mmCIF file of C-alpha atoms and ligand atoms in Angstrom:
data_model
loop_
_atom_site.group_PDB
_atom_site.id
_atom_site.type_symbol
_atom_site.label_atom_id
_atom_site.label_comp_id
_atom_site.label_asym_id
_atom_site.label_seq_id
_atom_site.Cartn_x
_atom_site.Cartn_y
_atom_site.Cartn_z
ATOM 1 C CA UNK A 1 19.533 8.142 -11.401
ATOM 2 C CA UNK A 2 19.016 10.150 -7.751
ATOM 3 C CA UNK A 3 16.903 12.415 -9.551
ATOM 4 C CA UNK A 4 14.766 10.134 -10.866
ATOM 5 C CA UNK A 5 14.451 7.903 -7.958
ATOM 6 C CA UNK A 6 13.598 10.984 -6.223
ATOM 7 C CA UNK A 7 10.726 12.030 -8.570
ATOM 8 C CA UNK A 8 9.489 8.618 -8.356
ATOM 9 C CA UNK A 9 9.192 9.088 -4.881
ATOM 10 C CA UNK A 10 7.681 12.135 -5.423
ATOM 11 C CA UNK A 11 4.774 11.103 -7.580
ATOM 12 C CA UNK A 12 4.169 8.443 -5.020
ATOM 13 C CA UNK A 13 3.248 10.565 -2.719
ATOM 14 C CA UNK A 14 1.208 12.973 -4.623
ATOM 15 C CA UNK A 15 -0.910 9.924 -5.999
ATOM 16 C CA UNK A 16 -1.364 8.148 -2.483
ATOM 17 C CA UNK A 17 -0.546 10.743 0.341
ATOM 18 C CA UNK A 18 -1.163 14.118 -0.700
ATOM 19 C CA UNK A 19 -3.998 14.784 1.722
ATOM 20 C CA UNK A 20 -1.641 13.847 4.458
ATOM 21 C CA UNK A 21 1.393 16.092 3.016
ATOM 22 C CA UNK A 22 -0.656 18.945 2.639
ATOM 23 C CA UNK A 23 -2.523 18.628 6.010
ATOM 24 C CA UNK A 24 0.911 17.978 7.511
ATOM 25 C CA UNK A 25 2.854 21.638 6.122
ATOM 26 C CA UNK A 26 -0.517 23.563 6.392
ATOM 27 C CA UNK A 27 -0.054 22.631 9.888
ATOM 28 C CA UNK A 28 3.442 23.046 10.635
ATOM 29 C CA UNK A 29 3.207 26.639 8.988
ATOM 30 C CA UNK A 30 0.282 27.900 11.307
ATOM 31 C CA UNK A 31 2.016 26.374 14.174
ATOM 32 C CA UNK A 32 5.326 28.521 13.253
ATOM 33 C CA UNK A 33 3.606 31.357 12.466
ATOM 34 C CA UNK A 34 1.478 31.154 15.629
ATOM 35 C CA UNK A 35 4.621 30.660 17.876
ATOM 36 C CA UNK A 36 6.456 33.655 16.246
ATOM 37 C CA UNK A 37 3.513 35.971 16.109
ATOM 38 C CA UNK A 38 2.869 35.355 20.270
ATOM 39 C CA UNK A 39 6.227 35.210 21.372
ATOM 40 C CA UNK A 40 8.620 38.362 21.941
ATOM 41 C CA UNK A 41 11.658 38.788 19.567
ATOM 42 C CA UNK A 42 14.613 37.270 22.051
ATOM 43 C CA UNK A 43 17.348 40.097 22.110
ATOM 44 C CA UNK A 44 20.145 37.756 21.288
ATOM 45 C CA UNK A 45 19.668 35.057 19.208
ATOM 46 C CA UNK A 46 22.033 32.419 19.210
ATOM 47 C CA UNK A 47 23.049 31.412 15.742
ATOM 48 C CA UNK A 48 24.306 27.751 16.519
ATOM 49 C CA UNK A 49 21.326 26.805 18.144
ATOM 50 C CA UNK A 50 19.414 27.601 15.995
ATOM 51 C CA UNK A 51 21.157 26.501 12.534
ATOM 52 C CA UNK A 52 21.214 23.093 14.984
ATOM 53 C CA UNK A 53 17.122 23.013 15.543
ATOM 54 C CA UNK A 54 16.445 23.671 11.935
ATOM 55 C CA UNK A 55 18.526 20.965 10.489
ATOM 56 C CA UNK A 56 16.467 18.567 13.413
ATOM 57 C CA UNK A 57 13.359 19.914 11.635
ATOM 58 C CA UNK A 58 14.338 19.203 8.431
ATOM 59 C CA UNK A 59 15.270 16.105 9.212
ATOM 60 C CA UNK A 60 12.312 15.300 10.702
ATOM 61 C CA UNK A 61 10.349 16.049 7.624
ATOM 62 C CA UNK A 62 12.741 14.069 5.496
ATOM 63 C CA UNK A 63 11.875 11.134 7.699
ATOM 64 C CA UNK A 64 8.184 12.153 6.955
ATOM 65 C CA UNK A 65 8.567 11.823 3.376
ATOM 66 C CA UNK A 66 10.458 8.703 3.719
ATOM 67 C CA UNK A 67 7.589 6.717 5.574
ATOM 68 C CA UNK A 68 5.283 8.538 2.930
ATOM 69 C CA UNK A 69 6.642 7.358 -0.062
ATOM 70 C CA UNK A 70 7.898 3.500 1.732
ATOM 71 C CA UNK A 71 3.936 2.427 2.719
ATOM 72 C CA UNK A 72 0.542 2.618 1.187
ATOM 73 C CA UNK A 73 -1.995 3.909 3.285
ATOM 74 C CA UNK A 74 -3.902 2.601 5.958
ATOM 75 C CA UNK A 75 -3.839 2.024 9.641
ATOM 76 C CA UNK A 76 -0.193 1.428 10.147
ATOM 77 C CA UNK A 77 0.698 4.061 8.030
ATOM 78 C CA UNK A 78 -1.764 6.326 9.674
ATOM 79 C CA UNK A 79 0.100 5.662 13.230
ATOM 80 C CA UNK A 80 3.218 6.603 12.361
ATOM 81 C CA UNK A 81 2.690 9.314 10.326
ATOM 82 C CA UNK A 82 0.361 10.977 13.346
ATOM 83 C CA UNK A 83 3.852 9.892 15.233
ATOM 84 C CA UNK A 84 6.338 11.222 12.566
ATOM 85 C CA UNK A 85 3.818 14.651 12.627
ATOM 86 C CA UNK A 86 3.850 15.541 16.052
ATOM 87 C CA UNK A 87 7.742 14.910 16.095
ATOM 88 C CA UNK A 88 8.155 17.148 13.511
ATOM 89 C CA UNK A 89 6.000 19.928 15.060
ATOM 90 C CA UNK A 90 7.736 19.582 18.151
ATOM 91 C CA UNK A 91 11.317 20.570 16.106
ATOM 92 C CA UNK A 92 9.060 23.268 14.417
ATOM 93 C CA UNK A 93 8.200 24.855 17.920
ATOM 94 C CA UNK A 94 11.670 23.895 19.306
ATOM 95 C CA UNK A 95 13.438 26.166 16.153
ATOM 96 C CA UNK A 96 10.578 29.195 16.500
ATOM 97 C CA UNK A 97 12.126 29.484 19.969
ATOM 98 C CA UNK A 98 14.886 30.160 18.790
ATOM 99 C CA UNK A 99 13.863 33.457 17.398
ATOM 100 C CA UNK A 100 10.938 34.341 20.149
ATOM 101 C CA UNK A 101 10.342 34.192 24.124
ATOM 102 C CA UNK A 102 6.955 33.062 24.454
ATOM 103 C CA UNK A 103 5.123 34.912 27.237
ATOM 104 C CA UNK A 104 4.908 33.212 31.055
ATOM 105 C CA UNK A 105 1.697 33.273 31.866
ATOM 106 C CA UNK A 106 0.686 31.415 28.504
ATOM 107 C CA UNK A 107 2.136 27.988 28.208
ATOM 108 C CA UNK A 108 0.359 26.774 25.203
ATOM 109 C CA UNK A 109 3.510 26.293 23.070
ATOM 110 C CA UNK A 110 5.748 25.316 26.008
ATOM 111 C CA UNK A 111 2.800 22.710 26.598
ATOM 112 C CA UNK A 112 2.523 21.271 23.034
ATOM 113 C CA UNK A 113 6.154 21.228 22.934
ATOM 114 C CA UNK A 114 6.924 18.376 25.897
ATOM 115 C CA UNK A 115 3.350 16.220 25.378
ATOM 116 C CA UNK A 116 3.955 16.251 21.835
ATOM 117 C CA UNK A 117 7.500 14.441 22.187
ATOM 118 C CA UNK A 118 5.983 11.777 24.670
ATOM 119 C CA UNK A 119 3.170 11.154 22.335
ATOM 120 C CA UNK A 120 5.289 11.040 19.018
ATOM 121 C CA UNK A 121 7.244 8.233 20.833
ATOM 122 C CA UNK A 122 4.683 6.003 22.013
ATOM 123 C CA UNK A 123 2.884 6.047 18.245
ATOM 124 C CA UNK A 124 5.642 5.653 16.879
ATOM 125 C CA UNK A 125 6.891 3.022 18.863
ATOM 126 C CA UNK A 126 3.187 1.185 18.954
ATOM 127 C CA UNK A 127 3.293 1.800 15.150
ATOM 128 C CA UNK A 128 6.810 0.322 14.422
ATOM 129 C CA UNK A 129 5.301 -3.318 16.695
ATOM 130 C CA UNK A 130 2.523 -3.344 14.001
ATOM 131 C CA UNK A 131 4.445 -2.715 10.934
ATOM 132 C CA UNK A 132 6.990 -5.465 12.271
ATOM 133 C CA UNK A 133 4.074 -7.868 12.845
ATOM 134 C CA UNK A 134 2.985 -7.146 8.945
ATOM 135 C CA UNK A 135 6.702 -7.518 8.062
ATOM 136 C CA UNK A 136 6.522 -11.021 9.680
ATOM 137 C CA UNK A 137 3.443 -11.702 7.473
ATOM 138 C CA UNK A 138 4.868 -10.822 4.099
ATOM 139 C CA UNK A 139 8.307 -13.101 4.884
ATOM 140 C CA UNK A 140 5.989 -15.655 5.342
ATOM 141 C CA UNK A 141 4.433 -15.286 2.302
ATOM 142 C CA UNK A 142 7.592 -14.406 0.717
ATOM 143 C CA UNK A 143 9.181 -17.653 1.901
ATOM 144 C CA UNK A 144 6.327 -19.906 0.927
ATOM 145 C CA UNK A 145 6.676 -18.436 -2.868
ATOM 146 C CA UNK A 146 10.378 -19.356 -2.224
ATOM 147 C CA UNK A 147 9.841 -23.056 -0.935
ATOM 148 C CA UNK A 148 7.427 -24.107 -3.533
ATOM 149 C CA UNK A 149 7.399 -21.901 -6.881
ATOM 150 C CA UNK A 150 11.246 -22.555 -7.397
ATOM 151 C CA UNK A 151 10.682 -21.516 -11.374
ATOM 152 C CA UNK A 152 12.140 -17.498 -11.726
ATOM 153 C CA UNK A 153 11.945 -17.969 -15.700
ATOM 154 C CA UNK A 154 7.927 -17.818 -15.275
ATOM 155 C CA UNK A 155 8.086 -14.703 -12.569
ATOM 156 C CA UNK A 156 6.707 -11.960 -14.073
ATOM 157 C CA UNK A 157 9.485 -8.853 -13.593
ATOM 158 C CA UNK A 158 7.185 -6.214 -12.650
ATOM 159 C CA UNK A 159 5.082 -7.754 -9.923
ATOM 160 C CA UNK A 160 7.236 -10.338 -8.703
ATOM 161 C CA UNK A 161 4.127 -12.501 -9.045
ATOM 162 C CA UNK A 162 3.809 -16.043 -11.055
ATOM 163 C CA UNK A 163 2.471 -15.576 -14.925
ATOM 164 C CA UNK A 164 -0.285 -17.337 -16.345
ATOM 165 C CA UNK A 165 1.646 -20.475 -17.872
ATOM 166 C CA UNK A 166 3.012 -21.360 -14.013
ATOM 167 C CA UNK A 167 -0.247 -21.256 -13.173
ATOM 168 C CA UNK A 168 -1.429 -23.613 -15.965
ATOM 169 C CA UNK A 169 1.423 -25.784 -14.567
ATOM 170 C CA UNK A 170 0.269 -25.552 -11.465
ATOM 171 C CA UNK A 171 -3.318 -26.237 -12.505
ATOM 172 C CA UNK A 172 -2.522 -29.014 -14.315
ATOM 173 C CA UNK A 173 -1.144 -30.750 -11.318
ATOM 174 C CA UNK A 174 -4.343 -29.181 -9.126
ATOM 175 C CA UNK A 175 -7.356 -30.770 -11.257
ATOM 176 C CA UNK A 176 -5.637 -34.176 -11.065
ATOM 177 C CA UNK A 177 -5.911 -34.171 -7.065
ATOM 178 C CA UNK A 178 -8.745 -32.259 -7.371
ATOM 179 C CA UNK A 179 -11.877 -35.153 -7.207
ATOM 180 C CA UNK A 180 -10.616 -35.879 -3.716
ATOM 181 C CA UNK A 181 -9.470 -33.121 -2.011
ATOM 182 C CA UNK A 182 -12.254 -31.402 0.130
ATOM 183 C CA UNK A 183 -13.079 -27.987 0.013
ATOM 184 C CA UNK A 184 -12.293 -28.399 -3.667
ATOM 185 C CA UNK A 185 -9.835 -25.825 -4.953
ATOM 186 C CA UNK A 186 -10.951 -22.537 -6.245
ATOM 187 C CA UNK A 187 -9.648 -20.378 -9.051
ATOM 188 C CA UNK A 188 -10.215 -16.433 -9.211
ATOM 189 C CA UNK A 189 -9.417 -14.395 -11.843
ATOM 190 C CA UNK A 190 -9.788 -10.447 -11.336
ATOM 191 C CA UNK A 191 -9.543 -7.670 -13.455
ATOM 192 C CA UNK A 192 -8.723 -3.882 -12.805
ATOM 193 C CA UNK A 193 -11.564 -1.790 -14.054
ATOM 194 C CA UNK A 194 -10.469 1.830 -16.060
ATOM 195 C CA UNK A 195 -6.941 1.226 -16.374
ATOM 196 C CA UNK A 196 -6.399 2.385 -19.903
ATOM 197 C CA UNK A 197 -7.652 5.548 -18.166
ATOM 198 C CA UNK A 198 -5.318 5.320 -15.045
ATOM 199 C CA UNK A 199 -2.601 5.034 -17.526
ATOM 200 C CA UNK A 200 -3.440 7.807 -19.716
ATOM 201 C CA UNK A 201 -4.480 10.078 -16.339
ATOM 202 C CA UNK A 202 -0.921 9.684 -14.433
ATOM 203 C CA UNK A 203 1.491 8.357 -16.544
ATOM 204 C CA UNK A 204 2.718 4.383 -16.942
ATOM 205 C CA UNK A 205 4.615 4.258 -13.992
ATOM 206 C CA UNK A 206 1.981 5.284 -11.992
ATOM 207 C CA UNK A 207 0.190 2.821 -13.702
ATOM 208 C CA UNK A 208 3.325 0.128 -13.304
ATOM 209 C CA UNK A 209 3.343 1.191 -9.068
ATOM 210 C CA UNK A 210 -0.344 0.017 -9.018
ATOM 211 C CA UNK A 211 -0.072 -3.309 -10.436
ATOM 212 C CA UNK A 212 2.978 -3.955 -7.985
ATOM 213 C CA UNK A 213 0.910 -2.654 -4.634
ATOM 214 C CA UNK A 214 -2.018 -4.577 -5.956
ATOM 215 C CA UNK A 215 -0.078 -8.011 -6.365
ATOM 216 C CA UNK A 216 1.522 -6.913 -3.264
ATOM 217 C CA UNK A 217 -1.796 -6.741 -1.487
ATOM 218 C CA UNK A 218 -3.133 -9.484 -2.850
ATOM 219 C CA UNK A 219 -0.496 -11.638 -1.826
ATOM 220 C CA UNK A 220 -0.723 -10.183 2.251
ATOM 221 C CA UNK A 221 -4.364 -11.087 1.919
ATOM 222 C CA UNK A 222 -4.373 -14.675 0.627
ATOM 223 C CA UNK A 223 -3.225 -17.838 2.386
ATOM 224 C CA UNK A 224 0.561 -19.097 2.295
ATOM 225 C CA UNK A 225 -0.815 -22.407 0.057
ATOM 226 C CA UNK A 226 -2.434 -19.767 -2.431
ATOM 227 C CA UNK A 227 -0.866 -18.809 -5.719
ATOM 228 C CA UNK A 228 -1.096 -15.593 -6.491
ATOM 229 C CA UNK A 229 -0.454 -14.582 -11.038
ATOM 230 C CA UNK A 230 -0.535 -11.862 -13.241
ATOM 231 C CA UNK A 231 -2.125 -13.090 -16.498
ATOM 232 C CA UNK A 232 -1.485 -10.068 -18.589
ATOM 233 C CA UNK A 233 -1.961 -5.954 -18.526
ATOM 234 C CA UNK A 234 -4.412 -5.445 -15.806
ATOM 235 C CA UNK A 235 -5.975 -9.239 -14.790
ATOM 236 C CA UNK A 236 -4.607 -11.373 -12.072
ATOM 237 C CA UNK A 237 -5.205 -14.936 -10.679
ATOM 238 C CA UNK A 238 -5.734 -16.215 -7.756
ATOM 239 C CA UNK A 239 -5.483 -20.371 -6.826
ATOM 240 C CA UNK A 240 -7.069 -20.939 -3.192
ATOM 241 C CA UNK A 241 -6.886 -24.159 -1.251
ATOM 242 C CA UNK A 242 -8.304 -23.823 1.360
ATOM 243 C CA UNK A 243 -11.610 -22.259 1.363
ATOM 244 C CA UNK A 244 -15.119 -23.701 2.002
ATOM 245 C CA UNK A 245 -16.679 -22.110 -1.085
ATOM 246 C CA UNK A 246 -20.131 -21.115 1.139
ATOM 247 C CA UNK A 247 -17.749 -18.450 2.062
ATOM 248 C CA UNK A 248 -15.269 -17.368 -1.289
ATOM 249 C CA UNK A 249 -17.295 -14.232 -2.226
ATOM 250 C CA UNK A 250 -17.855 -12.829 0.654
ATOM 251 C CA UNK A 251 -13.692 -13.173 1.404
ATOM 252 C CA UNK A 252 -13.027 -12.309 -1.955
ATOM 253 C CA UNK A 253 -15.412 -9.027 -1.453
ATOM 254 C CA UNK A 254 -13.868 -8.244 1.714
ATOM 255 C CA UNK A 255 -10.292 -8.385 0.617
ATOM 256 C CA UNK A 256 -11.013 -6.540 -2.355
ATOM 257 C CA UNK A 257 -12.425 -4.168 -0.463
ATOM 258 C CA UNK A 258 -9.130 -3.383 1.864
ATOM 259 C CA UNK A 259 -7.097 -3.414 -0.863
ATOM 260 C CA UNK A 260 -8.840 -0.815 -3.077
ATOM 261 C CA UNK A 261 -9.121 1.129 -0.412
ATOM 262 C CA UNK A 262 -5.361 1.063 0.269
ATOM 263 C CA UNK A 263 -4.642 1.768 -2.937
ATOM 264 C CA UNK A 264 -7.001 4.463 -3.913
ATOM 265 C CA UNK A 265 -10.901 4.449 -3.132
ATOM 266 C CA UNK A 266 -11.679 5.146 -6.733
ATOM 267 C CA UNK A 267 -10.261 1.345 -7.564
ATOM 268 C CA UNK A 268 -12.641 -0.899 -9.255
ATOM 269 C CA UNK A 269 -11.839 -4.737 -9.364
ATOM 270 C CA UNK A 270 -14.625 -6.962 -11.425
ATOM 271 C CA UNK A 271 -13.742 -10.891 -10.850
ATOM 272 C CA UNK A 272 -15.184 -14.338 -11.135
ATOM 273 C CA UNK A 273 -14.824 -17.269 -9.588
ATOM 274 C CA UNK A 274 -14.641 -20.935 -10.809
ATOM 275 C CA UNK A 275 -14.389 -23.923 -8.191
ATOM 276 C CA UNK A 276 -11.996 -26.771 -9.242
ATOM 277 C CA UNK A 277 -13.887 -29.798 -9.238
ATOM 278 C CA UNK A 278 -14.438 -31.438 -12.583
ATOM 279 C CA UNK A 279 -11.250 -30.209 -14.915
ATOM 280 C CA UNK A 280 -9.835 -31.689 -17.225
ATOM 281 C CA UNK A 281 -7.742 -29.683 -18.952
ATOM 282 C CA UNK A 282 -5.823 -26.454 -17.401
ATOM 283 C CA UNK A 283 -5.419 -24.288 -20.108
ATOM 284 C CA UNK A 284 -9.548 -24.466 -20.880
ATOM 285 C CA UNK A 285 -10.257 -24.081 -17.386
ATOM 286 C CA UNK A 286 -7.894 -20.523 -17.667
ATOM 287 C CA UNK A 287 -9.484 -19.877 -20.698
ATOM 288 C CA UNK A 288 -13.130 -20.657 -19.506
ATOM 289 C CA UNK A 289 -12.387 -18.099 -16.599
ATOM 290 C CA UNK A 290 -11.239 -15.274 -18.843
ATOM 291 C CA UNK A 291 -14.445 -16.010 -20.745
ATOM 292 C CA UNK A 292 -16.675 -15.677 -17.931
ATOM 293 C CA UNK A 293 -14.852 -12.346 -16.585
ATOM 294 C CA UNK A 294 -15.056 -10.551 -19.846
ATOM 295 C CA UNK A 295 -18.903 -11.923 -19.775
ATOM 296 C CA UNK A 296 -19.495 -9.892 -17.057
ATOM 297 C CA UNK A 297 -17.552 -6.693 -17.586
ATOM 298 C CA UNK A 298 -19.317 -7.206 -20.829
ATOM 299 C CA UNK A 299 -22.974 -7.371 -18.777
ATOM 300 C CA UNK A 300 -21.945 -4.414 -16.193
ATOM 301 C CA UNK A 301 -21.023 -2.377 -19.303
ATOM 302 C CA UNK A 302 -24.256 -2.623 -20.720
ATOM 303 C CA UNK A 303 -25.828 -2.441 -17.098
ATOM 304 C CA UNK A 304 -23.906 1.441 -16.457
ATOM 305 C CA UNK A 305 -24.796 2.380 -19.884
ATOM 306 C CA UNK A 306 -28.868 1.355 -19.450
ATOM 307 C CA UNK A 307 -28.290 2.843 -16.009
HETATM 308 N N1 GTP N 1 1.349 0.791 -16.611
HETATM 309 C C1 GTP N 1 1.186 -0.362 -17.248
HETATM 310 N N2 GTP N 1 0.135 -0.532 -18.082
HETATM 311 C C2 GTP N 1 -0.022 -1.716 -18.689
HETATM 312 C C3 GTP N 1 0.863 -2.790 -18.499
HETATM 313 N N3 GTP N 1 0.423 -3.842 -19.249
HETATM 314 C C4 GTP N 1 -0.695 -3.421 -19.879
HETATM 315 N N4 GTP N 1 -0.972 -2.153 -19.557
HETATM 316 C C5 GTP N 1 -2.085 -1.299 -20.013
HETATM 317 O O1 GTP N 1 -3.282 -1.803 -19.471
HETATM 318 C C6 GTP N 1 -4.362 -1.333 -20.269
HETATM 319 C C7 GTP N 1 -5.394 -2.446 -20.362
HETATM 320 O O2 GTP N 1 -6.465 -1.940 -21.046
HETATM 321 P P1 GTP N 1 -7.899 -2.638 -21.029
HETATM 322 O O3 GTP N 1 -7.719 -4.110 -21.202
HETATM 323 O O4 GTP N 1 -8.767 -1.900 -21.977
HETATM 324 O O5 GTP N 1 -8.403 -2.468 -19.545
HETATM 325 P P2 GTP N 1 -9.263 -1.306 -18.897
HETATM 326 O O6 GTP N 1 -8.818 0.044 -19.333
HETATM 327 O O7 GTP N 1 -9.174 -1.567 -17.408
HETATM 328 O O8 GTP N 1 -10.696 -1.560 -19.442
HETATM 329 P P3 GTP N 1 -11.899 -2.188 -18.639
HETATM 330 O O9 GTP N 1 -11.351 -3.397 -17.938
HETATM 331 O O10 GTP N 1 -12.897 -2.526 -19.695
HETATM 332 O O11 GTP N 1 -12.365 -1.167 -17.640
HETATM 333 C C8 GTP N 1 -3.775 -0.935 -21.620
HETATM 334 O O12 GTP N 1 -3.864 0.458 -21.753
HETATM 335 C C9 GTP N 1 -2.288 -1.337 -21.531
HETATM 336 O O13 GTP N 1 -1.467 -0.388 -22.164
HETATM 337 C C10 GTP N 1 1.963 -2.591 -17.625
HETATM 338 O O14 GTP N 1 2.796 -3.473 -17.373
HETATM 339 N N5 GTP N 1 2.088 -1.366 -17.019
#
C-alpha cells in the first residue's frame, strides 16, 4: 500500500514538477561538486558530523518532494519550493564541509551558505501566509458545499464534486425563481479537450488526478453560491449566481486560463454557456447545453481539420 502511495506520488511529480526536480538535483550536484573540487581535503574528518549533516540533507529533500507532490503549480508553489531549494543547498554545502576546508581568501561557499538560510526562511515563511490564506479559501468553499448540498448519495467519489442529477435538482428549483432574480442565473458546461489521449499517454490515474485538480480548481475559482458538477468522463458544470452576464466569458476565459495553466499548459477546455432565464424544464435545459457543447467541438473539429 506504501509502495503504491509512493509511486503515486511519484508520477505526480514527473507529470506536474519535473522541470523543477530536475533543475533542483542538477543544481545541488554542481553545487557539491563545486564545493569539493575548491576546497582542501580536511585531514580529519569527523564521522558523526558528518553522518548528522547528510541525514539534514536528506531530509531536506524529502521535504522537497513532499511540497512537490502536495500542490499543483503556480505562484505559491513556486515560493516555497525556491524556499525549500535554497534550504536544501544550504545542508548540501553544510555536509561538503564536512569533507573539505574551503580556502580563506574565497568566501563564495561560506557566503551562499549563511544568506541562503536567511532567505530560505523568509520564502518560506512569506509562502506558508499565502498558502494559509488559499487554505482559508477552499474551507470556505468546502463549508458552503457542506451547508447547502447536504445529499452525499449524488457526490460523485472521484471528484468530490455534485453529479449531473443534483444539479437537475438543483436546476429545477433555479428556473422556478429564475423570472425574478436579477442577473439571471447562468449555467456552464465545459468539456476537457484530448482526454482519450491523456488517458492512453499516462495511464488512468494520471488521467483520474486531473479530473480531481480540475474540479478542485474550479471550485477555488467560482463563488461560494456556485455549484460546481461532474456530468460524466471528462465534462463538468458549472451553476453561477451571481454574475452580470456582460461579463461571464471573459471570467469564464480567465479562470480557465489559470487553471490550465496550473494543471498543464497543454490543457484544452471547450465550453458553452446558457443564461437561465426562460426554463422550463431542467433536464432539457442540461440536455440543450450538452447539445450546444458538442455543436461546437463538432464546429472547431471541422475548423482544425480545414485549418
Ligand atoms: N482517467 C479517467 N478517465 C475517464 C473517466 N471517465 C471517463 N474517462 C475517459 O474519458 C475519455 C472521454 O473520451 P471522449 O469523450 O472521446 O473525450 P476526448 O478524448 O476529450 O475527446 P474530445 O473531447 O473530442 O477532444 C474516455 O477515454 C474515457 O475512458 C475517469 O473517471 N477517469
Amino acid at each position: 500500500m506504501l509502495i503504491f502511495q509512493l509511486t503515486q506520488h511519484l508520477r505526480f511529480i514527473m507529470l506536474h514538477h519535473l522541470h523543477y526536480l530536475v533543475g533542483g538535483c542538477v543544481g545541488a550536484l554542481v553545487l557539491f561538486m563545486a564545493a569539493l573540487s575548491n576546497g582542501t581535503v580536511k585531514p580529519e574528518i569527523q564521522w558523526l558530523d558528518a553522518v548528522g549533516e547528510g541525514v539534514a540533507c536528506l531530509f531536506a529533500l524529502i521535504w522537497l518532494l513532499f511540497l512537490l507532490c502536495s500542490r499543483p503549480s503556480g505562484r505559491i508553489t513556486h515560493l516555497m519550493f525556491t524556499g525549500c531549494l535554497l534550504y536544501w543547498y544550504s545542508t548540501v554545502l553544510d555536509f561538503a564541509d564536512e569533507f573539505v576546508r574551503y580556502p580563506e581568501h574565497h568566501r563564495l561557499f561560506q557566503n551562499i551558505e549563511s544568506l541562503s538560510i536567511p532567505l530560505a526562511m523568509l520564502m518560506i515563511t512569506v509562502g506558508l501566509f499565502e498558502w494559509l490564506r488559499e487554505q482559508r479559501q477552499i474551507n470556505r468553499q468546502l463549508r458552503q458545499r457542506e451547508m447547502f448540498h447536504r445529499e452525499y448519495r449524488l457526490l460523485d467519489p472521484l471528484t468530490q464534486v455534485y453529479t449531473e442529477p443534483y444539479l437537475i435538482q438543483q436546476l429545477q428549483r433555479v428556473c422556478g425563481a429564475a423570472m425574478t432574480h436579477q442577473p439571471h442565473p447562468i449555467l456552464f458546461v465545459l468539456d476537457i479537450r484530448g482526454f482519450a489521449q491523456f488517458n492512453m499517454k499516462h495511464g488512468m490515474l494520471a488521467g483520474d488526478q486531473l479530473l480531481k485538480s480540475f474540479a478542485e480548481l474550479l471550485l477555488s475559482h467560482s463563488n461560494v453560491d456556485d455549484l460546481v458538477c461532474r456530468c460524466r468522463g471528462n465534462r463538468f458544470a458549472l451553476l453561477v449566481h451571481q454574475m452580470p452576464h456582460a461579463h461571464a466569458s471573459r471570467h469564464m476565459e480567465q479562470a480557465l486560463k489559470k487553471i490550465c495553466h496550473s494543471i498543464s499548459t497543454e490543457l484544452e477546455v471547450c465550453w458553452v454557456q446558457q443564461p437561465i432565464s426562460n426554463c422550463t424544464s431542467a433536464e432539457a435545459l442540461v440536455r440543450q447545453s450538452h447539445a450546444n457543447l458538442d455543436a461546437r467541438k463538432h464546429n472547431s473539429q471541422l475548423e482544425s481539420i480545414r485549418a
